[in-house]
mmCIF file of C-alpha atoms in Angstrom:
data_model
loop_
_atom_site.group_PDB
_atom_site.id
_atom_site.type_symbol
_atom_site.label_atom_id
_atom_site.label_comp_id
_atom_site.label_asym_id
_atom_site.label_seq_id
_atom_site.Cartn_x
_atom_site.Cartn_y
_atom_site.Cartn_z
ATOM 1 C CA LEU A 20 -1.051 -23.325 -2.654
ATOM 2 C CA TRP A 21 -4.399 -23.048 -0.789
ATOM 3 C CA ARG A 22 -3.110 -25.264 2.021
ATOM 4 C CA ARG A 23 -0.006 -23.240 2.689
ATOM 5 C CA PRO A 24 -0.397 -20.694 5.452
ATOM 6 C CA ARG A 25 2.307 -18.483 3.665
ATOM 7 C CA SER A 26 -0.038 -18.193 0.603
ATOM 8 C CA TRP A 27 -2.858 -16.661 2.754
ATOM 9 C CA LEU A 28 -0.398 -14.343 4.583
ATOM 10 C CA LEU A 29 0.781 -13.018 1.277
ATOM 11 C CA LEU A 30 -2.751 -12.646 -0.010
ATOM 12 C CA LEU A 31 -3.882 -10.890 3.113
ATOM 13 C CA SER A 32 -0.787 -8.642 3.206
ATOM 14 C CA PHE A 33 -1.048 -7.724 -0.424
ATOM 15 C CA GLY A 34 -4.732 -7.040 -0.379
ATOM 16 C CA LEU A 35 -4.535 -4.808 2.730
ATOM 17 C CA MET A 36 -1.611 -2.809 1.291
ATOM 18 C CA ASN A 37 -3.408 -2.356 -2.078
ATOM 19 C CA GLY A 38 -6.483 -1.182 -0.180
ATOM 20 C CA GLY A 39 -4.503 1.904 0.487
ATOM 21 C CA TYR A 40 -3.933 2.435 -3.260
ATOM 22 C CA ALA A 41 -7.682 1.807 -4.078
ATOM 23 C CA SER A 42 -8.720 4.074 -1.393
ATOM 24 C CA THR A 43 -6.308 6.944 -2.315
ATOM 25 C CA VAL A 44 -7.359 6.802 -5.963
ATOM 26 C CA ALA A 45 -11.003 6.737 -4.988
ATOM 27 C CA TRP A 46 -10.944 9.481 -2.374
ATOM 28 C CA LEU A 47 -7.832 11.733 -2.555
ATOM 29 C CA ALA A 48 -9.403 14.186 -5.245
ATOM 30 C CA PRO A 49 -12.857 14.395 -3.586
ATOM 31 C CA PHE A 50 -11.069 15.038 -0.164
ATOM 32 C CA TYR A 51 -9.167 17.883 -1.438
ATOM 33 C CA GLN A 52 -12.223 19.256 -3.338
ATOM 34 C CA GLY A 53 -13.923 19.274 0.229
ATOM 35 C CA HIS A 54 -10.911 21.429 1.169
ATOM 36 C CA GLY A 55 -11.800 23.940 -1.486
ATOM 37 C CA TRP A 56 -9.605 22.608 -4.346
ATOM 38 C CA SER A 57 -10.884 22.575 -7.924
ATOM 39 C CA ALA A 58 -11.193 19.304 -9.776
ATOM 40 C CA THR A 59 -8.111 20.256 -11.824
ATOM 41 C CA GLN A 60 -6.074 20.909 -8.628
ATOM 42 C CA SER A 61 -7.155 17.815 -7.003
ATOM 43 C CA GLY A 62 -6.539 15.796 -10.187
ATOM 44 C CA SER A 63 -3.053 17.333 -10.492
ATOM 45 C CA LEU A 64 -2.342 16.051 -6.961
ATOM 46 C CA LEU A 65 -3.336 12.658 -7.938
ATOM 47 C CA ALA A 66 -1.053 12.765 -10.977
ATOM 48 C CA ILE A 67 1.825 13.767 -8.642
ATOM 49 C CA LEU A 68 1.104 10.738 -6.519
ATOM 50 C CA SER A 69 0.893 8.499 -9.579
ATOM 51 C CA VAL A 70 4.411 9.659 -10.778
ATOM 52 C CA ALA A 71 5.948 9.091 -7.287
ATOM 53 C CA GLN A 72 4.379 5.589 -7.546
ATOM 54 C CA ALA A 73 5.873 4.933 -10.832
ATOM 55 C CA VAL A 74 9.310 6.057 -9.680
ATOM 56 C CA SER A 75 9.202 4.083 -6.553
ATOM 57 C CA ALA A 76 7.884 0.845 -8.336
ATOM 58 C CA LEU A 77 10.843 0.963 -10.581
ATOM 59 C CA LEU A 78 13.583 2.185 -8.036
ATOM 60 C CA MET A 79 12.803 0.097 -4.928
ATOM 61 C CA PRO A 80 12.965 -3.360 -6.453
ATOM 62 C CA ALA A 81 16.250 -2.391 -8.282
ATOM 63 C CA LEU A 82 17.669 -1.357 -4.837
ATOM 64 C CA ALA A 83 16.369 -4.427 -3.329
ATOM 65 C CA ARG A 84 17.843 -6.922 -5.745
ATOM 66 C CA ARG A 85 21.157 -7.206 -3.851
ATOM 67 C CA ASN A 86 19.547 -8.865 -0.785
ATOM 68 C CA PRO A 87 17.169 -11.826 -0.976
ATOM 69 C CA ASP A 88 15.501 -10.433 2.193
ATOM 70 C CA ARG A 89 13.252 -7.806 0.928
ATOM 71 C CA ARG A 90 11.804 -6.949 4.234
ATOM 72 C CA ARG A 91 13.844 -3.856 4.890
ATOM 73 C CA TRP A 92 12.688 -2.378 1.758
ATOM 74 C CA LEU A 93 9.012 -3.399 2.269
ATOM 75 C CA LEU A 94 9.275 -1.911 5.879
ATOM 76 C CA LEU A 95 10.580 1.425 4.295
ATOM 77 C CA ALA A 96 7.734 1.372 1.749
ATOM 78 C CA LEU A 97 5.242 0.774 4.413
ATOM 79 C CA LEU A 98 6.560 3.466 6.714
ATOM 80 C CA LEU A 99 6.153 5.919 3.733
ATOM 81 C CA GLN A 100 2.662 4.860 3.305
ATOM 82 C CA THR A 101 1.875 5.355 7.077
ATOM 83 C CA LEU A 102 3.449 8.788 7.106
ATOM 84 C CA GLY A 103 1.614 9.678 3.976
ATOM 85 C CA PHE A 104 -1.739 8.665 5.384
ATOM 86 C CA ALA A 105 -0.893 10.294 8.632
ATOM 87 C CA GLY A 106 -0.158 13.578 6.735
ATOM 88 C CA LEU A 107 -3.471 13.520 4.963
ATOM 89 C CA ALA A 108 -5.243 12.839 8.343
ATOM 90 C CA TRP A 109 -3.484 15.520 10.491
ATOM 91 C CA TRP A 110 -1.886 18.033 8.007
ATOM 92 C CA PRO A 111 -3.868 17.919 4.779
ATOM 93 C CA ASP A 112 -3.439 21.519 4.106
ATOM 94 C CA ALA A 113 0.116 22.095 5.337
ATOM 95 C CA TRP A 114 1.978 19.692 2.831
ATOM 96 C CA PRO A 115 -0.388 18.340 0.341
ATOM 97 C CA ILE A 116 2.219 17.711 -2.351
ATOM 98 C CA SER A 117 4.735 16.235 0.095
ATOM 99 C CA ASN A 118 2.085 13.957 1.490
ATOM 100 C CA ALA A 119 1.226 12.821 -2.068
ATOM 101 C CA ILE A 120 4.879 12.224 -2.887
ATOM 102 C CA VAL A 121 5.573 10.242 0.217
ATOM 103 C CA LEU A 122 2.420 8.282 -0.043
ATOM 104 C CA GLY A 123 3.052 7.528 -3.758
ATOM 105 C CA LEU A 124 6.623 6.349 -2.947
ATOM 106 C CA GLY A 125 5.302 3.992 -0.323
ATOM 107 C CA LEU A 126 2.380 2.630 -2.425
ATOM 108 C CA GLY A 127 4.465 2.072 -5.535
ATOM 109 C CA GLY A 128 7.298 0.540 -3.720
ATOM 110 C CA SER A 129 5.119 -1.797 -1.742
ATOM 111 C CA PHE A 130 3.365 -3.102 -4.870
ATOM 112 C CA ALA A 131 6.404 -3.849 -6.696
ATOM 113 C CA LEU A 132 8.335 -5.320 -3.861
ATOM 114 C CA PHE A 133 5.385 -7.621 -3.000
ATOM 115 C CA MET A 134 5.634 -8.960 -6.591
ATOM 116 C CA LEU A 135 9.306 -9.928 -5.816
ATOM 117 C CA VAL A 136 8.502 -11.453 -2.424
ATOM 118 C CA ALA A 137 5.868 -13.675 -3.848
ATOM 119 C CA LEU A 138 8.148 -14.854 -6.631
ATOM 120 C CA ASP A 139 10.957 -15.424 -4.048
ATOM 121 C CA HIS A 140 8.744 -17.910 -2.035
ATOM 122 C CA LEU A 141 8.968 -20.878 -4.401
ATOM 123 C CA PRO A 142 11.992 -22.156 -6.551
ATOM 124 C CA GLN A 143 10.060 -23.222 -9.678
ATOM 125 C CA PRO A 144 9.045 -20.300 -11.874
ATOM 126 C CA THR A 145 5.490 -21.812 -12.582
ATOM 127 C CA GLN A 146 4.902 -22.279 -8.920
ATOM 128 C CA ALA A 147 6.100 -18.873 -8.190
ATOM 129 C CA GLY A 148 3.833 -17.487 -10.828
ATOM 130 C CA ALA A 149 0.801 -19.430 -9.517
ATOM 131 C CA LEU A 150 1.456 -18.042 -6.090
ATOM 132 C CA ASN A 151 1.713 -14.504 -7.517
ATOM 133 C CA ALA A 152 -1.574 -15.035 -9.351
ATOM 134 C CA LEU A 153 -3.270 -16.325 -6.172
ATOM 135 C CA MET A 154 -1.852 -13.445 -4.134
ATOM 136 C CA GLN A 155 -3.035 -10.739 -6.827
ATOM 137 C CA GLY A 156 -6.370 -12.401 -7.375
ATOM 138 C CA GLY A 157 -7.458 -12.594 -3.802
ATOM 139 C CA GLY A 158 -5.589 -9.541 -2.808
ATOM 140 C CA PHE A 159 -7.404 -7.339 -5.239
ATOM 141 C CA ILE A 160 -10.808 -8.666 -4.120
ATOM 142 C CA LEU A 161 -9.797 -7.691 -0.680
ATOM 143 C CA ALA A 162 -8.409 -4.311 -1.624
ATOM 144 C CA ALA A 163 -11.780 -3.368 -3.339
ATOM 145 C CA LEU A 164 -13.311 -3.235 0.039
ATOM 146 C CA ALA A 165 -11.117 -0.449 1.432
ATOM 147 C CA PRO A 166 -12.732 2.477 -0.324
ATOM 148 C CA LEU A 167 -15.964 1.255 0.919
ATOM 149 C CA VAL A 168 -14.746 1.049 4.535
ATOM 150 C CA MET A 169 -13.328 4.576 4.121
ATOM 151 C CA ALA A 170 -16.623 5.908 2.862
ATOM 152 C CA GLN A 171 -18.452 4.306 5.901
ATOM 153 C CA LEU A 172 -15.966 5.730 8.327
ATOM 154 C CA HIS A 173 -16.534 9.266 6.640
ATOM 155 C CA GLN A 174 -20.153 8.868 6.822
ATOM 156 C CA LEU A 175 -20.206 7.787 10.364
ATOM 157 C CA SER A 176 -17.722 10.495 11.649
ATOM 158 C CA GLY A 177 -18.507 13.199 9.374
ATOM 159 C CA SER A 178 -14.812 13.753 8.774
ATOM 160 C CA TRP A 179 -11.905 12.236 6.711
ATOM 161 C CA LEU A 180 -9.686 11.853 9.806
ATOM 162 C CA ALA A 181 -10.780 8.431 10.829
ATOM 163 C CA SER A 182 -10.635 7.072 7.177
ATOM 164 C CA TRP A 183 -7.094 8.304 6.663
ATOM 165 C CA LEU A 184 -6.036 7.066 10.112
ATOM 166 C CA TYR A 185 -7.641 3.695 9.239
ATOM 167 C CA GLN A 186 -5.386 3.407 6.173
ATOM 168 C CA ALA A 187 -2.372 4.411 8.302
ATOM 169 C CA GLY A 188 -3.285 1.785 10.830
ATOM 170 C CA VAL A 189 -3.797 -0.834 8.061
ATOM 171 C CA ALA A 190 -0.225 0.001 6.757
ATOM 172 C CA LEU A 191 1.120 -0.600 10.280
ATOM 173 C CA LEU A 192 -0.684 -3.949 10.410
ATOM 174 C CA VAL A 193 0.922 -4.969 7.074
ATOM 175 C CA THR A 194 4.226 -3.927 8.598
ATOM 176 C CA LEU A 195 3.850 -6.346 11.261
ATOM 177 C CA LEU A 196 2.727 -9.116 8.861
ATOM 178 C CA VAL A 197 5.825 -8.382 6.653
ATOM 179 C CA LEU A 198 8.204 -9.170 9.422
ATOM 180 C CA ARG A 199 7.210 -12.876 8.889
ATOM 181 C CA PHE A 200 8.458 -12.844 5.246
ATOM 182 C CA ALA A 201 11.917 -14.115 5.991
ATOM 183 C CA PRO A 202 13.401 -15.747 2.828
ATOM 184 C CA GLN A 203 14.203 -19.090 4.379
#
């Protein structure tokens, strides 16, 4: 698996995409507390995001099962992520609940669909499972760096704008990478 470029593409895409989740879990509540929200209010917003993630993680793979080409669904999930991060960057106070729902739908759908895409790449279940393990193991190491990058951007700029736009840009980058996930 280490010698296959597709393994590295999956690992990179999965890690970058999950960096959005790690960053959101780390910084969404403190972000809104900086906007005057209480710990309870900001925690409730994070709970709303988590419910949207769970719904999407169950729903999107079920909808995508009819077609072996999962790219359309992944592109939708990544578009939702991009919109959610852009909403946090530019309109955080206008639609906080809507931003959390849209972002949660994108994050949850992306995660679950990436699991399917990795399993779709190899015909033998043991090989597909090994690829999935490699993708997750390396991907989560990469994802762990995203909250740190966001913190550095926040510290350098004095604002969360650059941090949330960074995550929107990463979602767009993963969108370009996903285009290469043709089933054949």
